Short mmCIF file of C-alpha atoms in Angstrom, two decimals:
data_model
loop_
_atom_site.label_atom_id
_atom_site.label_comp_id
_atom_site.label_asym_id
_atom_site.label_seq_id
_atom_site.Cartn_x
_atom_site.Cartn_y
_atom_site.Cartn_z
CA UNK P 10 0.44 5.27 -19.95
CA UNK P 11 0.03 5.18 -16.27
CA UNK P 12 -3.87 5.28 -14.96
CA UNK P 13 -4.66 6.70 -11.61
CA UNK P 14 -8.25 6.18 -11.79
CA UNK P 15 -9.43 4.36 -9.21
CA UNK P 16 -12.74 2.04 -8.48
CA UNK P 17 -14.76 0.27 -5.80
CA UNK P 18 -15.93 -2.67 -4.92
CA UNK P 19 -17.58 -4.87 -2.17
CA UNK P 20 -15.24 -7.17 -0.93
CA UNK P 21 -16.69 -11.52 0.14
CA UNK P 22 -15.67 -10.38 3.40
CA UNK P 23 -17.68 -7.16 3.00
CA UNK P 24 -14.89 -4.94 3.59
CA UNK P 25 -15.50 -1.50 1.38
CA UNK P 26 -12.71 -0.96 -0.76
CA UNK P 27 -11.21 1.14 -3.72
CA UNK P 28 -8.97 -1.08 -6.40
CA UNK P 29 -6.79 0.61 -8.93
CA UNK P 30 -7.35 -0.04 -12.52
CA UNK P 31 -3.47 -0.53 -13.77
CA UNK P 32 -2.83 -3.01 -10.57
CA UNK P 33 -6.32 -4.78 -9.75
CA UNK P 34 -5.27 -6.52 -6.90
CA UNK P 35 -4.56 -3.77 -5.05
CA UNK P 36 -7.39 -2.13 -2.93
CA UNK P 37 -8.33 1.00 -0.63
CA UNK P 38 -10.91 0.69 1.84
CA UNK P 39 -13.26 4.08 2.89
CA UNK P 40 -14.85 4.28 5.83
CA UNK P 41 -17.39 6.54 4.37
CA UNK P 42 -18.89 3.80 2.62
CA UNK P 43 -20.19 2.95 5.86
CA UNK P 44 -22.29 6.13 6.41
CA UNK P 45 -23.85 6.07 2.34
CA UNK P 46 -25.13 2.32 3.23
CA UNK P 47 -26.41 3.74 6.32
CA UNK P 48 -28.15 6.82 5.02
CA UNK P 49 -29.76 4.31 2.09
CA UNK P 50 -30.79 2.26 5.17
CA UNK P 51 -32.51 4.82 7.07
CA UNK P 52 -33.47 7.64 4.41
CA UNK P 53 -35.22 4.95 2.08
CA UNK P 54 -35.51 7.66 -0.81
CA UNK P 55 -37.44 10.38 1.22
CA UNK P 56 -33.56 12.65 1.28
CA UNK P 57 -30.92 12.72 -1.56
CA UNK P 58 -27.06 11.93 -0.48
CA UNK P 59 -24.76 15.34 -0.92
CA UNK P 60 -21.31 14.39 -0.87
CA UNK P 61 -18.92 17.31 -0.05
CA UNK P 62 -15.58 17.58 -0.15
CA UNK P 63 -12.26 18.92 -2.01
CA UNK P 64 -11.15 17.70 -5.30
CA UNK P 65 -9.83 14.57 -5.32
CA UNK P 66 -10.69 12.88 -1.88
CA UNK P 67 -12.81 10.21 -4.31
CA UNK P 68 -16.48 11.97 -4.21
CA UNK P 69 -16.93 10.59 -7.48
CA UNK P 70 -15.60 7.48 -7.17
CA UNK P 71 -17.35 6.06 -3.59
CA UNK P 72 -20.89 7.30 -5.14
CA UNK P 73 -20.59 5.32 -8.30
CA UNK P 74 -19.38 2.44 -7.12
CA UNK P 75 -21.91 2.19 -4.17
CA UNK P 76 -24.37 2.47 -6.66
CA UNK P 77 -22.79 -0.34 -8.81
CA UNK P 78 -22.93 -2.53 -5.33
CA UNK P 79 -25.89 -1.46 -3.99
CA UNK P 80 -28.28 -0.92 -6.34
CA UNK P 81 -29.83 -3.09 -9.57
CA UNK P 82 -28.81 -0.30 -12.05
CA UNK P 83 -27.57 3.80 -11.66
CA UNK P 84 -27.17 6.27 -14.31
CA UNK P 85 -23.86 8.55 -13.35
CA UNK P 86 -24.55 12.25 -14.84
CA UNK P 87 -20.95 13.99 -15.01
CA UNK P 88 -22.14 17.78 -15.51
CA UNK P 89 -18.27 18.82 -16.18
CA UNK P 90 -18.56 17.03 -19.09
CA UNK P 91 -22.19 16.17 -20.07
CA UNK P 92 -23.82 16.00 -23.02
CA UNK P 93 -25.81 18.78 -25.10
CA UNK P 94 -29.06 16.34 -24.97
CA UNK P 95 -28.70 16.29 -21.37
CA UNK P 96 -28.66 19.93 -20.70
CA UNK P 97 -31.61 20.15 -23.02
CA UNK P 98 -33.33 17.47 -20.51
CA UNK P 99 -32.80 19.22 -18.14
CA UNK P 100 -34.35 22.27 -19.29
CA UNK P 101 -37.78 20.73 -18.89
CA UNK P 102 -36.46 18.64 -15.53
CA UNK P 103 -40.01 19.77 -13.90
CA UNK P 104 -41.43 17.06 -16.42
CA UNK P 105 -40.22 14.54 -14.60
CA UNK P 106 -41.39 11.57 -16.82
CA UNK P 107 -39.81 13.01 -19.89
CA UNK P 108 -36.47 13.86 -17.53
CA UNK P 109 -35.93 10.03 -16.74
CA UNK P 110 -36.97 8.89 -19.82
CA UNK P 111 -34.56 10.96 -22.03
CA UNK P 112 -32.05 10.03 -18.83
CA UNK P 113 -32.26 6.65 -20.08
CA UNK P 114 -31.96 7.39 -23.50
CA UNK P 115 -28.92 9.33 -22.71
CA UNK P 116 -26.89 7.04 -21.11
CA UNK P 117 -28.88 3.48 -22.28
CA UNK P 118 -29.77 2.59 -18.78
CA UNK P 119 -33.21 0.99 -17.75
CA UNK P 120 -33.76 2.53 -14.41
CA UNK P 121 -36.10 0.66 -11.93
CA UNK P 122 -38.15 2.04 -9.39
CA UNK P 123 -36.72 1.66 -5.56
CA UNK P 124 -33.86 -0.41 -6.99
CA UNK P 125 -31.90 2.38 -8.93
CA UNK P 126 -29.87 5.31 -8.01
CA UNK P 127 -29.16 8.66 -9.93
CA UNK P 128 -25.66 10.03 -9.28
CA UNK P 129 -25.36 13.87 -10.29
CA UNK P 130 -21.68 14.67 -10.16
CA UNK P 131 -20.21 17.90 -9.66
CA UNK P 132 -24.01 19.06 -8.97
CA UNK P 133 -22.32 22.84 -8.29
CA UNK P 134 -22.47 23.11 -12.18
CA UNK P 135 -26.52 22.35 -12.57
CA UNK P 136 -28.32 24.88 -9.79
CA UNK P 137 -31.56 24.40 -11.90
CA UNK P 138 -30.94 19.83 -11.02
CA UNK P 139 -30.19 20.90 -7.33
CA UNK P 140 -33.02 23.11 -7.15
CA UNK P 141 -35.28 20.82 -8.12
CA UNK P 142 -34.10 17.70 -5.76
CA UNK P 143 -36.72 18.85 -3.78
CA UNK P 144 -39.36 17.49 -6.28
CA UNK P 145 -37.54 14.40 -7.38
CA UNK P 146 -37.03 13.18 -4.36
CA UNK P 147 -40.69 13.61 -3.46
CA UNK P 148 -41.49 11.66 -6.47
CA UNK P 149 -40.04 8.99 -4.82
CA UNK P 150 -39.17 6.48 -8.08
CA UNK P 151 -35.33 6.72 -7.66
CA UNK P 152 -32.62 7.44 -5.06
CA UNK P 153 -30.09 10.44 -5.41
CA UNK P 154 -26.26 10.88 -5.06
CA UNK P 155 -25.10 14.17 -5.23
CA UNK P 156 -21.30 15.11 -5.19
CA UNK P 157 -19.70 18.41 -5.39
CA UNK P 158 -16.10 19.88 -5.25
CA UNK P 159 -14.89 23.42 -3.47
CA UNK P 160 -17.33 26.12 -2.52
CA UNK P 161 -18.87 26.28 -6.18
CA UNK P 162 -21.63 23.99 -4.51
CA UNK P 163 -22.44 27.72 -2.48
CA UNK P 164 -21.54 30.14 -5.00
CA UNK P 165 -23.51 28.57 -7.74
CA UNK P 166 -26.75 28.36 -6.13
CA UNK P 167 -27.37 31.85 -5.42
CA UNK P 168 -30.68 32.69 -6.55
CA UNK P 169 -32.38 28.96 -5.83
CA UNK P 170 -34.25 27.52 -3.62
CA UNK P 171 -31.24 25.28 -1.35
CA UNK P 172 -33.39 21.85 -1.07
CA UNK P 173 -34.40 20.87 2.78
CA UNK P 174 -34.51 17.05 1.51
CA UNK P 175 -30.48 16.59 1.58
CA UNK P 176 -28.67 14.60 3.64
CA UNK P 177 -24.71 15.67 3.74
CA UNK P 178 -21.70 14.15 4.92
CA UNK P 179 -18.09 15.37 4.21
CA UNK P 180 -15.53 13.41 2.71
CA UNK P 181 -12.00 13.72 3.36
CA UNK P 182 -8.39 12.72 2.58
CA UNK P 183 -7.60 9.07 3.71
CA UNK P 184 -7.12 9.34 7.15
CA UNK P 185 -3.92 7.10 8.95
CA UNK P 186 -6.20 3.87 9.09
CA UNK P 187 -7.26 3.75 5.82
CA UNK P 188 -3.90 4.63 4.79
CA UNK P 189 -2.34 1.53 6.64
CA UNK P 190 -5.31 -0.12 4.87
CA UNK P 191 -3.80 0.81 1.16
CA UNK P 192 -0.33 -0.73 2.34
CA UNK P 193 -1.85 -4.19 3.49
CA UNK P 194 -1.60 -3.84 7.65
CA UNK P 195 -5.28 -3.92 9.23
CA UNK P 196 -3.08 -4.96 12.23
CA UNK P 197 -1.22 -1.85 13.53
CA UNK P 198 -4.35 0.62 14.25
CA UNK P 199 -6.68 -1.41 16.47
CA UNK P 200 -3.45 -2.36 18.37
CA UNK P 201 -2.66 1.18 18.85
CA UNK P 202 -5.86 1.94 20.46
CA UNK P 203 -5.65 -1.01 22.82
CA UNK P 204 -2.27 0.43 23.83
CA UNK P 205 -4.12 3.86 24.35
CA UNK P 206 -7.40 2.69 26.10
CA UNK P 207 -4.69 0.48 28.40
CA UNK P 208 -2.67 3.77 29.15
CA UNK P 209 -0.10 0.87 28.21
CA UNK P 210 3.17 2.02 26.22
CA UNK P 211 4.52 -0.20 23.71
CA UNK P 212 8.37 0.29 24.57
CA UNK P 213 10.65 3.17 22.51
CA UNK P 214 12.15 0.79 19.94
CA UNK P 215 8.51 0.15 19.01
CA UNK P 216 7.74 3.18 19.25
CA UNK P 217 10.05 4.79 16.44
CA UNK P 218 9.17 2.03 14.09
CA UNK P 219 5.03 3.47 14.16
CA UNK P 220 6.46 7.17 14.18
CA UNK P 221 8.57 6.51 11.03
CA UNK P 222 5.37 4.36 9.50
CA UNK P 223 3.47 7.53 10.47
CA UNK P 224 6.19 10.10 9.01
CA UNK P 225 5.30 7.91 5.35
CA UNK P 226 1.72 8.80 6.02
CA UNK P 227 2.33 12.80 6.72
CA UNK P 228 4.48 12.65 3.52
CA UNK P 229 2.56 10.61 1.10
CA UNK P 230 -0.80 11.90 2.47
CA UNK P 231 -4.10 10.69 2.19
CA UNK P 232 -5.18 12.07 -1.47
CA UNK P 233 -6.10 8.42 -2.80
CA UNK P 234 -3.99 9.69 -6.28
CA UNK P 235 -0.73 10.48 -4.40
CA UNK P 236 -1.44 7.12 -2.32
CA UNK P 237 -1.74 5.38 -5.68
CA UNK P 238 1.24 6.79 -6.92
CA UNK P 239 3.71 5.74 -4.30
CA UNK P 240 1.95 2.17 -4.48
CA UNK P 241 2.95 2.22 -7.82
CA UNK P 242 6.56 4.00 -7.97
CA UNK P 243 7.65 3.69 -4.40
CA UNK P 244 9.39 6.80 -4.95
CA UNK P 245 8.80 10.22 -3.06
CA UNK P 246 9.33 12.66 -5.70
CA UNK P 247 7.00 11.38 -8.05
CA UNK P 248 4.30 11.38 -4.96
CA UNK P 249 5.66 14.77 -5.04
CA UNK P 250 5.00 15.40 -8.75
CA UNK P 251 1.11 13.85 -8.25
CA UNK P 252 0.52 16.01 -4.85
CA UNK P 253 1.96 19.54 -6.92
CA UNK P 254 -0.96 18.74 -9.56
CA UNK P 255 -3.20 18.38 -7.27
CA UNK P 256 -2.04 22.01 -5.43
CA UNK P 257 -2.51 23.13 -8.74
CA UNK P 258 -6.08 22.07 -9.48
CA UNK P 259 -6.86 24.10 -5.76
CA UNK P 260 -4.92 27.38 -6.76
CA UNK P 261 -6.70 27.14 -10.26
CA UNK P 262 -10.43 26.66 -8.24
CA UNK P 263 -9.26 29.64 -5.71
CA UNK P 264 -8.87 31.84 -9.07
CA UNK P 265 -11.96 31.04 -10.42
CA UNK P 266 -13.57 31.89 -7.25
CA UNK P 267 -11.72 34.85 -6.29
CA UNK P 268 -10.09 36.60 -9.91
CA UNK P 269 -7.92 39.06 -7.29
CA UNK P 270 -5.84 36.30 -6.18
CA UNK P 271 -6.09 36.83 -2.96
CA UNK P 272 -7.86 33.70 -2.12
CA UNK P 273 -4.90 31.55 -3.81
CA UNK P 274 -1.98 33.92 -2.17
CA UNK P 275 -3.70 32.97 1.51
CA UNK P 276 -4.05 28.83 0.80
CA UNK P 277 -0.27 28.78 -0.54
CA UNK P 278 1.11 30.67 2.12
CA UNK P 279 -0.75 28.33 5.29
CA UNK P 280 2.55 26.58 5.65
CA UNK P 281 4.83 29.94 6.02
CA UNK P 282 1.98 31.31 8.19
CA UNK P 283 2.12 28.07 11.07
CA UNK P 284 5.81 28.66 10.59
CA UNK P 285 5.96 31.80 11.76
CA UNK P 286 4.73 30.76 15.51
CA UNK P 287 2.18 33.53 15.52
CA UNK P 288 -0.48 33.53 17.30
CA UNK P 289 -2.95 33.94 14.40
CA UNK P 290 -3.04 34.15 10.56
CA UNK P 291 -1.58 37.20 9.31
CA UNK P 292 -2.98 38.39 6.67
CA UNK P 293 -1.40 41.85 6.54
CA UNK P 294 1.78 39.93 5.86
CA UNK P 295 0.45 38.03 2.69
CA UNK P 296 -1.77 40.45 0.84
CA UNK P 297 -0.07 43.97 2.10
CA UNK P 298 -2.20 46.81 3.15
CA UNK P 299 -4.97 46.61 4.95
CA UNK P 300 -7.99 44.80 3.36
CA UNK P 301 -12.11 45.32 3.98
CA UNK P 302 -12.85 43.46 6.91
CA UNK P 303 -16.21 42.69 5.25
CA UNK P 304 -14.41 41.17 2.56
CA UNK P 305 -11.86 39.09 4.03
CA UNK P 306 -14.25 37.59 6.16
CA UNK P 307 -16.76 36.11 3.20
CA UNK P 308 -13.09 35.26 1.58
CA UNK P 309 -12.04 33.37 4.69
CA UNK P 310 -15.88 31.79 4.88
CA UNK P 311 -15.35 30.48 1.24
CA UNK P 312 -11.89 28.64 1.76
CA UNK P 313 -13.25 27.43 4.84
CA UNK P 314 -16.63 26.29 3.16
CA UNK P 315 -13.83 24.74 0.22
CA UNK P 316 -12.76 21.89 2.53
CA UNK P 317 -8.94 22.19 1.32
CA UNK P 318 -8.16 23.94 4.66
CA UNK P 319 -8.85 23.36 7.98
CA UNK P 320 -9.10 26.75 10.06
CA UNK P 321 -8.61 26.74 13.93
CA UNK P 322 -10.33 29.68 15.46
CA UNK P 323 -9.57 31.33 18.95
CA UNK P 324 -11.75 30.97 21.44
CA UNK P 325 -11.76 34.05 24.08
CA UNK P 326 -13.83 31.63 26.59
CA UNK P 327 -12.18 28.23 26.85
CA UNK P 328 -15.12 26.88 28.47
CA UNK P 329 -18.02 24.25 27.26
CA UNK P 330 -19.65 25.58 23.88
CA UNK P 331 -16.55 26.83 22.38
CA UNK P 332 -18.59 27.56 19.49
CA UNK P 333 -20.38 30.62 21.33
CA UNK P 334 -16.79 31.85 22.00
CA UNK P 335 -15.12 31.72 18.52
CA UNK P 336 -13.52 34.94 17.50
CA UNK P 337 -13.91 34.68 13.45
CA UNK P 338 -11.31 36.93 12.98
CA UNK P 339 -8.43 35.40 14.50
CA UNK P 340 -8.04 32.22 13.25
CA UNK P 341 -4.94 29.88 12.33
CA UNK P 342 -4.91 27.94 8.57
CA UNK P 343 -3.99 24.64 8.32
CA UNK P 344 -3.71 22.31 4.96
CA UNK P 345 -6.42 19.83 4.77
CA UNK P 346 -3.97 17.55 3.48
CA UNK P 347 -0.67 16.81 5.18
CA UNK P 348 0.99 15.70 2.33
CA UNK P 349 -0.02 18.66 0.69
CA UNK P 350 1.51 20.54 3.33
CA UNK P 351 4.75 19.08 3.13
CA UNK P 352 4.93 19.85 -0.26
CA UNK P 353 3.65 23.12 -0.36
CA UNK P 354 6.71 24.13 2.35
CA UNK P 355 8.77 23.21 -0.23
CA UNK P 356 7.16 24.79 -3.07
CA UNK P 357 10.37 27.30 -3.79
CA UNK P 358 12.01 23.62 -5.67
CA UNK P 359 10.28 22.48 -8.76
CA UNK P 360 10.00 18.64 -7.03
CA UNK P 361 11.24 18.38 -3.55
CA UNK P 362 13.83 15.40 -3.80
CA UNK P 363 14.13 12.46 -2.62
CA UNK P 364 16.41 12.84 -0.14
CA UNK P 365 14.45 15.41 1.51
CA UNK P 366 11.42 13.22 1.64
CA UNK P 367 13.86 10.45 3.44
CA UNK P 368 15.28 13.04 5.92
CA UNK P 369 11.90 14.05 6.74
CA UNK P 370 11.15 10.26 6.91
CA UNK P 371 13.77 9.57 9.21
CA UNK P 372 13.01 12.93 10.99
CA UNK P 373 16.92 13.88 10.45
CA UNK P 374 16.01 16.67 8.46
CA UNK P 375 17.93 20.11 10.20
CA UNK P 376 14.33 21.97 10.81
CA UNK P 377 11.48 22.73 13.74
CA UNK P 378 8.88 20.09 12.19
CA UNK P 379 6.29 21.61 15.15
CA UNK P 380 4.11 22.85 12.22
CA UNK P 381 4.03 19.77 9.85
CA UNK P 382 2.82 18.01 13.19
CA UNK P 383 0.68 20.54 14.50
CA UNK P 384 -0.99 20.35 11.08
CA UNK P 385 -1.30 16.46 10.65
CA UNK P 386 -3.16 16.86 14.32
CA UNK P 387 -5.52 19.54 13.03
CA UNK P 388 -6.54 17.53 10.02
CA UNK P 389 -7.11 14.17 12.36
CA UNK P 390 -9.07 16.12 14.51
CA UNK P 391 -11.15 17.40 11.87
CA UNK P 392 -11.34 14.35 9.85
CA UNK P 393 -13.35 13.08 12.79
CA UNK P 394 -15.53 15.79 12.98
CA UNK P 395 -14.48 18.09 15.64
CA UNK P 396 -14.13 21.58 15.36
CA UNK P 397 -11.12 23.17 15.84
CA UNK P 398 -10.20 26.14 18.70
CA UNK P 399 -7.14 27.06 20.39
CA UNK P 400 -6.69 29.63 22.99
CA UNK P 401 -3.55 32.11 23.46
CA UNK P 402 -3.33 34.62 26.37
CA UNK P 403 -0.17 36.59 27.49
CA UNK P 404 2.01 36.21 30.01
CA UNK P 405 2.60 38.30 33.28
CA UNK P 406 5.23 40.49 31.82
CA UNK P 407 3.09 40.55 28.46
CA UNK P 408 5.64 40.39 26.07
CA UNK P 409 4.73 36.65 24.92
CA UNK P 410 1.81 34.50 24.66
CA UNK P 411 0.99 31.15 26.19
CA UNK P 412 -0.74 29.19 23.84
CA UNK P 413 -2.65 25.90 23.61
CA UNK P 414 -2.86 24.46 20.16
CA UNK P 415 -6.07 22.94 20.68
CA UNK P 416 -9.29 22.46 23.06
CA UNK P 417 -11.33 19.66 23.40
CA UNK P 418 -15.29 20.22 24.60
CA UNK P 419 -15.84 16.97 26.41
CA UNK P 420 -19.07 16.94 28.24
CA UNK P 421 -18.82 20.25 30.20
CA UNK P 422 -15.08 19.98 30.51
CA UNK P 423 -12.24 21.38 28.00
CA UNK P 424 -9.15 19.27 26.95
CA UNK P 425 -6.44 20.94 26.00
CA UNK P 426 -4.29 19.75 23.72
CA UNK P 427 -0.32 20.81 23.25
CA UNK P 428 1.80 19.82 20.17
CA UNK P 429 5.49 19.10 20.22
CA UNK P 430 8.24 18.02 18.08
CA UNK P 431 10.71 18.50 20.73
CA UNK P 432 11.64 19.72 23.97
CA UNK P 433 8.27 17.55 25.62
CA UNK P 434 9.94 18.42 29.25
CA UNK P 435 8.57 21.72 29.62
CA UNK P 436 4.97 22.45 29.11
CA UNK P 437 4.77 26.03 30.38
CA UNK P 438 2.09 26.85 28.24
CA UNK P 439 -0.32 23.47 29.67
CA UNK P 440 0.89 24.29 33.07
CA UNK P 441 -0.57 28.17 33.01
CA UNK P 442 -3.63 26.98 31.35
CA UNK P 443 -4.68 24.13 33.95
CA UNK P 444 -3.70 26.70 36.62
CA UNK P 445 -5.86 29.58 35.03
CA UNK P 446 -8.85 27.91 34.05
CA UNK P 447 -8.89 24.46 36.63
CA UNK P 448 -12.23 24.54 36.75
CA UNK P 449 -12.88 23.69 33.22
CA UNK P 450 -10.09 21.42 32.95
CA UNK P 451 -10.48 17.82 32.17
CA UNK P 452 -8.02 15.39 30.29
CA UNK P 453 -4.97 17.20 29.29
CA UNK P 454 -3.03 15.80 26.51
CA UNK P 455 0.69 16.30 25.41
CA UNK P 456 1.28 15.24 21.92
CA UNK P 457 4.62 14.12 20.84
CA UNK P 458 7.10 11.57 19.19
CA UNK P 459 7.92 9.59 22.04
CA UNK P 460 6.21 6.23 23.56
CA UNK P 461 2.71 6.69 25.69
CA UNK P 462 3.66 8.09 29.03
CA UNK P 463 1.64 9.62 32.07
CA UNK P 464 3.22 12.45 34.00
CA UNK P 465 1.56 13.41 36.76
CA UNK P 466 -1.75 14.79 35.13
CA UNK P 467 -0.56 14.99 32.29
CA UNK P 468 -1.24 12.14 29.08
CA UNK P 469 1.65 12.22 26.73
CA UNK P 470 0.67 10.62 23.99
CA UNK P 471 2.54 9.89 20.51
CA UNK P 472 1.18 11.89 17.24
CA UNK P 473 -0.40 8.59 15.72
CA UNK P 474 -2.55 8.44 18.98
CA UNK P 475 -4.73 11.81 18.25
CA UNK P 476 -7.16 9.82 16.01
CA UNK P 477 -8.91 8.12 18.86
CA UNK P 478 -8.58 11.11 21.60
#
């Protein structure tokens, strides 16, 4: 029997770090760790912790086992699977005394005051518990973790009182760092941001070697199960196998949420869609007819608010505050989740083989790969908490569109960023836009395989690069 649970630990040299239970020596650091111990720092009890994120990024996991570091003793209550006497607990949760004490009883846990922690998992499944954070948290005895999975944290707590007294951070898939982390190398990332805040290029040999490296990370992706499995197996297809359950577990949410289907037809389709070099999602071509505007646009809100997809929305005005310019209903979908990208473009095969996976790897395999990089770019962006825009506009004889993948607000100047998987020498679309709109311009970035290069004003810059830009 093969485990894929995962756990974390503090490391003597304080690293943060996730080991797996079948091979203990083996370890994952998360960077989030850093911003729990910070919030526990600064909050000091007076706001409860909500994790967010998808399934599977390791909500679950990082909260208990910062309380097993960090605190003298923590009670974890799993509401997908907790016990009757706890739902009759809390029932009468506004008697707080009785609450703890029956806590304790529960789970055999002395809790101390100021030195323990409370983690309520999946906290979308108990609106009463999340309602009344507010009045635990002024109680003040015991800190509070809260984690929650797809937009059930929203749809479940209509009708309550949403408590002011949370602090939230997202989680998300490993990102490229953490993922060199899980193979051993804390060498490779800090070099390649010297190389980048040197405008220095590290020579093309050199240069293929971190591309490939990065190719494993697009493929395996950063879902800490799928990075587990090829730790364990080295083998693509059953990375494959782990990422398809995963898909799965997200279609199966999107039906829950949305019984039409509709929501589950869009997610599975965001590979097709980038594909298709439009210039926005079409949904017309995935659900049919026509659908209520009114609709679509809470649907697209709720897969946004799920955190399994990243959306990129136009902006009409690419000028500082893109936000005041988004247009909400044109809008491209990316995959939170690289890897689960990948895998959902091959979705027609039962397992994508192996020999796909090492085509892909070696980037010899016979199709445009502009999407699977303009995705991996999207979710690096976002992983570091930008928001995402892109801007298309036609040209003179108005039968195409330019079109800038993505903008930048950087002070009160916009970046634009291009993606390419080929054909880097023309840049038609960055040349019209710096021409058009000069005075908003600042660093303009060209994102491709090859080595760090400057051409004229324009920073070329390989894929791997976009995490510090």
């Amino acid at each position: 029997m093969r485990f894929h649970q995962i756990s974390l630990f503090l490391s003597p040299n304080n690293y943060k770090i996730v080991r797996s239970m079948e091979y203990p020596e083996r370890i994952f650091k998360r960077k989030i760790y850093d911003r729990i111990q910070e919030w526990k720092r600064t909050k000091d009890g007076s706001t409860a912790l909500l994790i967010k994120g998808a399934r599977r990024v390791g909500k679950s996991t990082i909260a208990e086992e910062f309380a097993k570091n960090e605190y003298s003793s923590y009670i974890k209550v799993d509401f997908a699977d907790a016990p009757k006497a706890l739902w009759e607990a809390v029932d009468n949760i506004s008697d707080r005394d009785n609450f703890f004490l029956q806590l304790q009883f529960i789970y055999n846990v002395r809790l101390e005051e100021r030195k323990s922690v409370i983690i309520f998992d999946e906290i979308q499944k108990a609106p009463k518990v999340r309602e009344a954070i507010k009045y635990l948290v002024k109680d003040h005895r015991y800190d509070y973790i809260e984690t929650g999975s797809l937009l059930s944290i929203k749809k479940n707590t209509q009708g309550i009182v949403i408590p002011s007294e949370e602090t939230r951070i997202e989680m998300y898939p490993m990102d490229y760092e953490e993922f060199r982390w899980a193979l051993g190398d804390t060498v490779t990332v800090p070099l390649m941001k010297e190389t980048l805040d040197k405008h220095q290029g590290v020579g093309d040999a050199t240069c293929r070697k971190l591309m490939r490296d990065f190719r494993l990370y697009m493929l395996v992706g950063g879902m800490p199960q799928a990075v587990n499995t090829y730790l364990d197996t080295n083998n693509l297809s059953e990375v494959d196998a782990t990422k398809r359950e995963i898909i799965e577990l997200y279609a199966d949410d999107f039906r829950k949420i949305d019984p039409t289907g509709r929501a589950t037809r869009l997610f599975m389709a965001a590979p097709s869609q980038l594909t298709g070099n439009a210039s926005r999602y079409q949904v017309t071509s995935v659900l049919g007819r026509s659908q209520n505007e009114n609709e679509m646009n809470e649907l697209i809100q709720d897969m946004d608010d799920s955190m399994t997809v990243n959306f990129s929305y136009h902006a009409n005005d690419p000028s500082a505050g893109l936000s005041q310019h988004k247009n909400i209903e044109k809008y491209k979908m990316y995959v939170g989740d690289t890897g689960l990208f990948i895998t959902m473009a091959f979705w027609d095969k039962a397992v994508t083989e192996n020999i796909i996976y090492q085509k892909l790897l070696s980037d010899k395999l016979a199709t445009d790969l502009g999407y699977v990089y303009e995705n991996v770019v999207a979710q690096m962006l976002r992983a570091r908490g930008e928001k995402l825009f892109y801007h298309t506009w036609p040209t003179s004889s108005g039968k195409h569109n330019y079109e800038i993948d993505f903008l930048l607000s950087r002070g009160s100047k916009i970046c634009p960023v291009e993606v390419k998987s080929s054909g880097y020498k023309t840049h038609k679309s960055m040349d019209e836009f710096c021409r058009k709109y000069s005075q908003h311009v600042g660093t303009r970035y060209l994102v491709y395989t090859k080595d760090l290069r400057k051409d004229e004003q324009l920073t070329m810059i390989p894929v791997y690069h976009c995490m510090f830009i």
